[in-house]
Coordinates of C-alpha atoms and ligand atoms in Angstrom, one line a residue:
M1 CA 9.4 38.2 -31.3
K2 CA 10.0 38.9 -27.5
S3 CA 7.9 37.4 -24.1
Y4 CA 7.2 36.9 -20.7
I5 CA 6.8 34.1 -19.3
I6 CA 5.1 34.5 -15.8
E7 CA 4.5 31.8 -13.5
G8 CA 1.4 34.0 -11.1
G9 CA -0.3 33.7 -8.0
K10 CA 3.2 35.1 -5.8
K11 CA 2.5 38.2 -3.3
L12 CA 4.5 41.1 -4.4
E13 CA 6.5 42.2 -1.2
G14 CA 10.0 44.9 -0.8
D15 CA 11.3 47.7 -2.2
V16 CA 11.1 49.1 -5.6
K17 CA 12.5 52.5 -7.1
V18 CA 10.6 54.0 -9.7
S19 CA 12.1 55.2 -13.1
G20 CA 12.1 58.0 -15.0
S21 CA 9.3 59.8 -16.6
K22 CA 8.9 58.2 -20.2
N23 CA 6.6 61.3 -21.1
A24 CA 8.7 64.1 -19.4
S25 CA 11.8 63.0 -21.2
L26 CA 10.6 62.8 -24.4
P27 CA 9.7 66.6 -24.2
I28 CA 12.8 67.4 -22.7
I29 CA 14.6 65.5 -24.9
A30 CA 13.6 68.0 -28.0
S31 CA 14.0 71.2 -26.0
C32 CA 17.9 70.0 -25.5
I33 CA 17.6 71.4 -29.8
L34 CA 16.7 75.0 -28.3
N35 CA 19.7 75.5 -26.8
G36 CA 22.3 74.7 -29.3
N37 CA 24.4 74.1 -26.5
I38 CA 25.1 71.0 -24.0
T39 CA 22.4 69.9 -21.7
K40 CA 23.2 67.4 -19.3
L41 CA 19.7 65.3 -18.3
Y42 CA 19.5 62.5 -15.4
N43 CA 17.1 60.3 -14.5
V44 CA 16.2 59.1 -17.9
P45 CA 14.7 55.8 -18.4
N46 CA 16.3 53.6 -20.8
I47 CA 13.8 52.3 -22.8
R48 CA 12.6 52.1 -26.4
D49 CA 11.4 55.5 -26.8
T50 CA 13.8 57.3 -25.5
Q51 CA 16.6 55.3 -27.6
I52 CA 14.3 56.1 -30.6
T53 CA 14.2 60.0 -29.4
L54 CA 18.1 60.3 -29.3
K55 CA 18.8 58.3 -32.4
I56 CA 16.4 61.0 -34.1
L57 CA 18.5 63.7 -32.6
R58 CA 22.1 61.9 -33.5
L59 CA 20.5 61.6 -37.1
L60 CA 19.8 65.6 -36.9
G61 CA 23.6 66.4 -35.9
C62 CA 23.4 66.1 -32.2
K63 CA 26.0 64.9 -30.0
I64 CA 25.2 62.5 -27.0
K65 CA 27.2 60.6 -24.8
K66 CA 25.3 57.8 -22.4
N67 CA 26.4 56.6 -19.4
S68 CA 23.3 54.5 -17.7
G69 CA 20.5 57.1 -16.5
K70 CA 22.9 60.3 -17.2
I71 CA 22.5 61.7 -21.0
E72 CA 24.8 64.6 -22.3
I73 CA 23.2 66.2 -25.5
N74 CA 25.5 68.7 -27.6
S75 CA 23.2 70.6 -29.8
K76 CA 25.5 73.1 -31.6
N77 CA 26.4 71.5 -34.8
M78 CA 22.7 70.3 -35.7
T79 CA 21.6 71.0 -38.9
G80 CA 18.6 68.7 -40.1
K81 CA 14.9 69.5 -39.7
E82 CA 13.9 66.2 -41.5
I83 CA 12.4 63.9 -38.8
P84 CA 13.5 60.5 -40.7
E85 CA 10.8 58.9 -41.8
E86 CA 10.5 55.3 -40.7
L87 CA 11.1 57.1 -36.8
M88 CA 8.3 59.0 -37.5
R89 CA 6.4 55.8 -37.8
E90 CA 7.9 54.0 -35.2
M91 CA 7.0 56.1 -32.6
R92 CA 4.2 58.8 -33.0
S93 CA 5.0 61.2 -30.1
T94 CA 8.4 62.3 -31.9
V95 CA 5.8 64.6 -33.5
I96 CA 6.8 67.0 -30.0
L97 CA 10.2 67.4 -31.8
A98 CA 8.0 69.4 -34.7
G99 CA 8.0 72.5 -32.2
A100 CA 11.7 72.6 -30.5
I101 CA 13.3 72.1 -34.1
L102 CA 10.7 74.9 -35.1
G103 CA 11.3 76.9 -32.6
R104 CA 15.5 77.2 -33.1
F105 CA 15.7 76.6 -37.1
K106 CA 11.9 78.0 -38.2
E107 CA 11.7 74.9 -40.5
V108 CA 10.8 71.5 -40.3
T109 CA 9.6 68.5 -42.3
F110 CA 8.1 65.4 -40.8
S111 CA 5.6 63.0 -42.2
Y112 CA 2.4 62.0 -40.9
P113 CA 3.0 60.5 -37.6
G114 CA 0.9 56.6 -38.1
G115 CA -2.4 56.1 -36.0
C116 CA -1.4 53.6 -33.4
D117 CA -3.1 51.0 -31.5
I118 CA -5.1 52.8 -28.9
G119 CA -6.5 55.9 -31.8
S120 CA -6.6 57.5 -34.4
R121 CA -4.2 60.2 -32.6
P122 CA -4.6 63.4 -34.9
I123 CA -2.5 66.2 -35.0
D124 CA -4.7 68.9 -35.8
L125 CA -4.2 71.0 -32.6
H126 CA -0.9 71.3 -32.8
L127 CA -0.7 71.9 -36.9
S128 CA -3.2 74.6 -36.2
S129 CA -1.2 75.8 -33.1
F130 CA 1.6 75.8 -35.5
K131 CA -0.7 78.2 -38.1
K132 CA -1.6 80.6 -35.3
L133 CA 2.1 81.2 -34.8
G134 CA 2.6 82.3 -38.6
I135 CA 4.0 79.3 -39.6
Q136 CA 2.8 78.1 -42.9
I137 CA 2.6 74.2 -43.6
E138 CA 1.9 72.6 -46.8
E139 CA 0.9 68.8 -46.9
E140 CA 2.0 66.4 -49.4
S141 CA 1.9 63.0 -49.5
G142 CA 2.3 61.9 -46.5
F143 CA 4.8 64.9 -45.4
I144 CA 4.0 67.9 -43.5
H145 CA 6.6 71.1 -44.5
C146 CA 6.5 73.9 -41.7
I147 CA 8.2 76.9 -42.7
C148 CA 8.1 80.5 -41.5
D149 CA 10.9 83.6 -41.4
K150 CA 10.2 84.1 -37.7
I151 CA 7.6 82.8 -34.6
I152 CA 5.4 85.8 -33.7
G153 CA 3.6 84.9 -30.3
N154 CA -0.2 85.0 -30.0
D155 CA -3.2 83.7 -28.1
I156 CA -3.9 80.1 -28.6
N157 CA -7.2 78.2 -27.3
L158 CA -7.4 74.4 -27.5
D159 CA -10.2 72.9 -28.1
F160 CA -9.0 69.7 -26.0
P161 CA -6.4 70.0 -23.9
S162 CA -4.1 67.9 -25.7
V163 CA -0.7 67.0 -23.5
G164 CA 1.5 66.7 -27.1
A165 CA -0.1 70.1 -28.4
T166 CA 0.4 72.4 -25.4
E167 CA 4.7 70.9 -25.1
N168 CA 4.3 71.7 -29.2
I169 CA 3.2 75.5 -28.8
I170 CA 6.3 76.1 -25.6
L171 CA 8.6 74.2 -27.5
A172 CA 8.2 76.4 -30.6
S173 CA 7.3 79.4 -28.3
V174 CA 10.3 80.1 -26.4
Y175 CA 12.4 82.4 -28.9
A176 CA 9.0 83.7 -30.1
E177 CA 9.1 87.8 -30.9
G178 CA 6.0 88.2 -28.2
T179 CA 4.4 86.7 -26.4
T180 CA 2.1 83.4 -26.4
T181 CA -0.8 82.3 -24.1
I182 CA -2.3 79.1 -24.3
T183 CA -5.8 78.5 -22.6
N184 CA -7.6 74.7 -22.2
A185 CA -4.2 73.9 -22.2
A186 CA -3.0 70.5 -20.8
M187 CA -1.8 70.4 -16.8
E188 CA 0.1 67.0 -16.6
P189 CA 3.1 67.2 -14.5
E190 CA 5.0 66.5 -17.5
I191 CA 4.0 69.5 -18.7
V192 CA 5.5 71.1 -15.7
D193 CA 8.7 69.5 -15.8
L194 CA 9.2 70.5 -19.2
A195 CA 8.8 74.3 -18.1
N196 CA 11.1 74.0 -15.5
C197 CA 13.7 72.6 -17.6
L198 CA 13.3 75.6 -20.5
N199 CA 13.3 78.3 -17.5
K200 CA 16.4 76.9 -15.6
M201 CA 17.6 77.5 -19.8
G202 CA 16.5 80.9 -19.1
A203 CA 13.3 80.3 -21.1
K204 CA 10.6 82.6 -19.7
V205 CA 6.9 79.6 -19.4
E206 CA 4.6 80.9 -17.0
G207 CA 1.6 78.7 -15.4
A208 CA 2.5 75.2 -16.5
G209 CA 0.4 72.6 -14.3
T210 CA -2.6 75.5 -14.9
N211 CA -5.0 75.7 -17.7
E212 CA -3.5 79.0 -19.1
I213 CA 0.2 78.9 -19.6
K214 CA 2.0 82.2 -20.8
I215 CA 5.2 81.8 -22.9
T216 CA 7.2 85.2 -23.3
G217 CA 9.8 85.1 -26.2
V218 CA 14.1 85.2 -25.2
K219 CA 16.9 85.1 -27.3
K220 CA 18.7 83.1 -25.9
L221 CA 18.9 79.5 -24.3
K222 CA 22.1 78.8 -22.0
P223 CA 24.1 75.1 -21.0
I224 CA 22.9 73.3 -17.8
S225 CA 21.5 70.6 -16.2
Y226 CA 18.1 68.5 -15.1
G227 CA 16.5 65.5 -13.8
I228 CA 14.0 64.0 -15.2
M229 CA 10.6 63.9 -12.9
P230 CA 9.9 60.3 -11.3
D231 CA 7.4 58.3 -13.7
R232 CA 3.8 58.6 -12.2
I233 CA 2.4 55.7 -14.3
E234 CA 5.4 53.3 -13.9
A235 CA 4.7 54.3 -10.2
G236 CA 0.5 53.6 -10.9
T237 CA 1.3 50.5 -12.3
L238 CA 3.8 49.3 -9.3
L239 CA 0.8 50.0 -7.2
C240 CA -2.4 48.1 -9.4
I241 CA -0.1 45.1 -9.3
T242 CA 0.6 44.7 -5.7
A243 CA -2.8 45.5 -5.2
A244 CA -4.0 42.3 -7.7
T245 CA -1.3 40.2 -5.9
G246 CA -2.3 40.5 -2.2
G247 CA 0.8 42.4 -1.7
N248 CA 3.1 44.6 0.2
V249 CA 5.5 47.3 -0.9
K250 CA 7.4 49.9 -0.8
L251 CA 7.7 52.5 -3.8
L252 CA 11.2 55.1 -3.6
N253 CA 11.1 57.9 -5.5
V254 CA 8.1 58.5 -6.7
C255 CA 5.6 62.2 -6.3
S256 CA 2.4 60.8 -4.2
E257 CA 1.0 64.3 -5.6
H258 CA 1.2 63.2 -9.1
L259 CA -1.2 60.2 -8.1
V260 CA -3.7 61.4 -6.0
P261 CA -6.9 60.2 -8.4
V262 CA -5.5 56.5 -8.3
I263 CA -3.8 56.4 -4.7
H264 CA -7.9 57.8 -3.7
K265 CA -9.7 54.8 -5.9
L266 CA -7.5 52.1 -4.7
Q267 CA -8.0 52.8 -1.1
E268 CA -11.3 52.9 -2.2
A269 CA -11.2 49.1 -3.6
G270 CA -9.8 48.4 0.0
C271 CA -5.6 48.8 0.2
N272 CA -4.3 50.8 3.2
I273 CA -1.7 53.4 1.2
T274 CA 0.9 55.2 3.6
I275 CA 2.4 58.6 2.1
S276 CA 5.7 60.0 2.6
K277 CA 7.9 62.5 0.7
N278 CA 9.0 60.4 -1.9
D279 CA 7.7 57.0 -0.8
I280 CA 4.9 55.1 -1.3
I281 CA 3.9 52.2 0.8
I282 CA 0.8 50.2 -0.2
K283 CA -0.9 46.8 1.4
A284 CA -3.4 44.8 -0.5
P285 CA -6.7 43.9 1.2
R286 CA -7.3 39.9 1.1
R287 CA -9.8 41.0 -1.6
L288 CA -10.2 43.8 -4.1
K289 CA -14.1 46.0 -4.0
P290 CA -15.0 47.1 -6.8
V291 CA -14.8 50.7 -7.9
E292 CA -16.2 52.8 -10.6
I293 CA -13.2 55.2 -12.4
K294 CA -13.8 58.0 -15.7
T295 CA -10.6 58.7 -17.3
M296 CA -10.5 62.3 -17.9
P297 CA -7.3 64.8 -18.3
Y298 CA -5.1 65.6 -15.2
P299 CA -5.9 66.1 -12.4
G300 CA -8.3 63.0 -13.4
F301 CA -7.7 59.9 -13.4
P302 CA -4.8 59.1 -15.7
T303 CA -6.0 57.3 -19.2
D304 CA -2.7 55.4 -18.8
L305 CA -3.6 53.8 -15.8
Q306 CA -6.6 52.7 -16.9
Q307 CA -6.0 49.1 -18.7
V308 CA -3.6 47.8 -15.4
F309 CA -6.1 49.2 -13.3
G310 CA -9.2 47.5 -15.0
A311 CA -7.0 44.4 -15.3
M312 CA -7.0 44.5 -11.6
L313 CA -10.7 44.9 -11.1
T314 CA -10.9 41.7 -13.0
I315 CA -10.5 39.6 -9.7
A316 CA -12.4 42.3 -7.6
K317 CA -15.5 41.5 -5.6
G318 CA -18.3 42.4 -7.4
T319 CA -19.0 44.2 -10.4
S320 CA -17.2 47.7 -11.4
V321 CA -17.4 50.0 -14.2
I322 CA -15.0 51.9 -16.5
V323 CA -15.3 54.9 -18.7
E324 CA -12.6 55.3 -21.4
N325 CA -13.1 59.6 -22.1
I326 CA -9.6 60.4 -23.9
F327 CA -8.8 57.5 -26.4
E328 CA -11.2 55.8 -28.7
N329 CA -9.7 52.6 -28.8
R330 CA -7.9 51.7 -25.3
Y331 CA -9.9 48.1 -24.4
K332 CA -7.8 45.9 -27.0
Y333 CA -6.4 44.5 -23.7
M334 CA -9.9 43.1 -22.6
T335 CA -10.1 40.6 -25.2
E336 CA -6.9 39.3 -24.0
L337 CA -8.0 39.3 -20.4
K338 CA -11.4 37.2 -21.5
R339 CA -9.0 34.3 -22.6
M340 CA -7.9 34.4 -19.0
G341 CA -11.6 34.4 -17.6
A342 CA -12.0 37.7 -17.2
K343 CA -16.4 38.7 -17.3
V344 CA -16.8 42.5 -18.8
T345 CA -18.5 43.5 -21.9
I346 CA -17.7 46.6 -23.5
E347 CA -20.4 49.4 -25.5
G348 CA -18.3 52.0 -26.6
K349 CA -16.4 54.0 -24.0
T350 CA -17.9 51.8 -21.0
A351 CA -16.8 48.9 -19.5
V352 CA -18.5 46.7 -17.0
I353 CA -15.9 43.9 -15.2
K354 CA -17.8 41.4 -13.1
G355 CA -15.4 40.2 -11.0
V356 CA -14.5 36.8 -10.8
K357 CA -12.2 34.9 -7.8
K358 CA -8.8 34.1 -10.1
L359 CA -8.4 34.4 -13.7
S360 CA -6.8 31.1 -15.0
C361 CA -3.2 31.3 -16.7
A362 CA -2.9 31.3 -20.9
S363 CA -1.4 32.3 -23.7
V364 CA -1.7 36.3 -24.8
Q365 CA -1.2 39.1 -27.2
S366 CA 0.3 42.7 -25.6
P367 CA -1.8 44.7 -27.8
D368 CA -0.1 48.2 -26.6
L369 CA 2.2 49.4 -24.1
R370 CA -0.5 50.1 -21.1
G371 CA -2.2 46.9 -22.1
G372 CA 0.5 44.9 -22.2
A373 CA 1.5 46.0 -18.8
A374 CA -2.3 44.9 -17.4
L375 CA -1.8 41.3 -18.5
V376 CA 1.6 41.0 -16.8
L377 CA -0.6 42.6 -14.1
A378 CA -2.9 39.4 -15.1
G379 CA -0.7 36.6 -15.4
L380 CA 0.8 37.7 -12.1
T381 CA -2.1 37.1 -9.9
A382 CA -3.3 34.0 -12.4
K383 CA -2.1 30.1 -10.9
G384 CA 0.2 28.8 -13.4
K385 CA 2.4 30.1 -16.3
T386 CA 1.3 32.2 -18.6
K387 CA 2.9 33.8 -22.3
I388 CA 3.0 37.2 -22.8
S389 CA 4.2 38.1 -26.4
H390 CA 4.4 41.2 -28.4
I391 CA 6.0 42.2 -25.2
E392 CA 8.3 45.2 -27.7
Y393 CA 5.4 47.4 -26.5
I394 CA 6.0 47.2 -23.0
L395 CA 9.9 47.6 -23.3
R396 CA 9.0 50.9 -25.0
G397 CA 7.2 52.5 -22.0
Y398 CA 8.7 50.5 -18.7
E399 CA 12.9 50.2 -17.5
K400 CA 13.9 46.8 -16.4
L401 CA 10.3 45.9 -15.4
E402 CA 10.9 42.2 -15.2
E403 CA 14.0 42.8 -13.0
K404 CA 12.1 45.1 -10.7
L405 CA 9.5 42.8 -10.6
T406 CA 11.4 40.0 -9.7
K407 CA 12.9 41.3 -7.1
L408 CA 9.5 41.7 -5.2
G409 CA 9.4 38.5 -5.6
A410 CA 7.5 37.8 -8.5
S411 CA 8.6 34.6 -11.2
I412 CA 9.3 36.4 -14.6
V413 CA 11.5 35.6 -17.3
L414 CA 11.9 37.1 -20.4
E415 CA 12.4 34.8 -23.6
E416 CA 14.0 36.1 -26.4
G417 CA 11.7 34.8 -29.5
E418 CA 13.1 33.9 -33.3
Ligands
EPZ1 C1 0.3 62.1 -24.0 O1 0.2 61.5 -25.4 C2 0.9 60.5 -24.0 N1 1.9 60.2 -24.3 C3 0.3 59.5 -23.9 O2 0.5 58.6 -22.7 C4 -1.3 60.1 -22.8 O3 -2.2 58.9 -22.6 C5 -2.0 61.5 -23.2 O4 -0.9 62.1 -23.2 C6 -3.0 61.5 -22.5 O5 -2.6 61.8 -21.3 C7 3.4 61.4 -23.9 O6 3.1 62.0 -23.7 C8 4.1 61.4 -25.3 P1 -2.9 64.2 -26.1 P2 -0.2 62.5 -26.4 O7 -2.8 64.6 -27.7 O8 -0.1 63.8 -26.4 C9 -7.0 64.0 -28.9 C10 1.7 56.4 -23.1 O9 0.6 55.2 -22.6 N2 -6.0 64.6 -30.2 O10 -3.8 64.8 -24.7 O11 -0.5 62.0 -27.5 C11 -6.5 62.9 -29.0 O12 -6.7 62.3 -30.5 C12 0.9 57.1 -23.6 O13 2.9 57.0 -22.3 C13 -6.4 65.6 -31.2 O14 -8.0 65.1 -31.3 O15 -2.2 62.4 -26.3 C14 -6.8 62.2 -28.1 O16 -7.9 61.7 -28.0 C15 0.1 56.8 -24.5 N3 -6.0 66.6 -32.2 C16 -6.8 63.1 -26.7 O17 -6.2 64.3 -27.7 C17 -4.4 66.6 -31.9 O18 -4.0 67.3 -32.3 C18 -5.6 63.3 -25.7 O19 -4.2 63.2 -26.7 C19 -4.0 65.9 -30.8 C20 -5.0 65.4 -29.1

């Protein structure tokens, strides 16, 4: 079990380059199944989640060449249609491969993705959408088998603007007969990145980024190269860490238009933020002010930044309120923060945070990916040595986090456990 050892109390200062987006890389890696050809991807973060997704593609017969952030995927000789159970369990977002395998092979078998640390994470919207596309689905002893002669375009209205379901419908519909329209579609930037990549291959995906997306089936897709968008959640995490440590940092390679609600809330909390084309400069105030946050589907405040923002607000001057509207169990990190002196009460979806002057160092455990990042922020603000265990969660979603933070003046060391 790996741990971070953090010596807190230092202001973060300097420049840091944001990596490519984890949540854009996963569906875009899946899309490489569709063209049965070579796709060269750039700016793919080298993290556990992308490593697992590439491992599954290799097991299904794709040829993968990796060279730091550059990845070449050749899906020409891919034959496998069954996602390995153990890898499905390890990372629930592998369900995104189902749509791409169905889109090309009209058949796929996968196991129910385990719930995870932030909620039950059902896939009912994925499955009901597949059925609307003419796909037969059989569920037996934890496995789901999907098959059809051909995928027929249809009109699909999502009960909830699910990011994964929207991506899966797009991937399954690229070669469909006719047109598929998704209403109440998710509008996240990662979906726009997926659509841009597919359209570069020759697909016809219109309206990505709005709540109505139209996919017109095509016959063939071509080999391309494509650069992954910057990771807006990593960028938001680094902004909050800078704000909490009283620092002054310039983020490089970031799309500020993906972070509008986050930037506004940081400004409300007293931060001075300057935006230029691909950079954001943040200067923290002496003491942060409290704010109210409600997580919402994009373009609302992102649920993936709820935890780091919550950790930052534990040392604001006053009382903050957070309402988590997307996932039902995304406050586990607060239990760990209380061990560091945070004053928080949680009632259902709402967390009330009474700011304290300083957190104190402690030994804590990372409960999940973004909760782990929240504990890193807390450790960097607390005087003394904080040990965060179970950081495997954090390594799933943040590329070279300790290297980036060390470059900004933090004292953080990765300790290999037994
Ligand atoms: C994506 O997860 C992201 N993951 C999540 O980021 C992110 O938190 C989430 O979108 C919301 O923005 C990836 O892109 C790999 P959803 P996804 O389907 O697609 C319910 C991170 O930390 N729902 O939009 O799984 C679901 O239970 C991760 O990087 C159904 O009810 O999210 C949840 O309450 C965490 N039925 C809500 O919708 C379904 O069939 C949002 O889920 C699907 C979802």
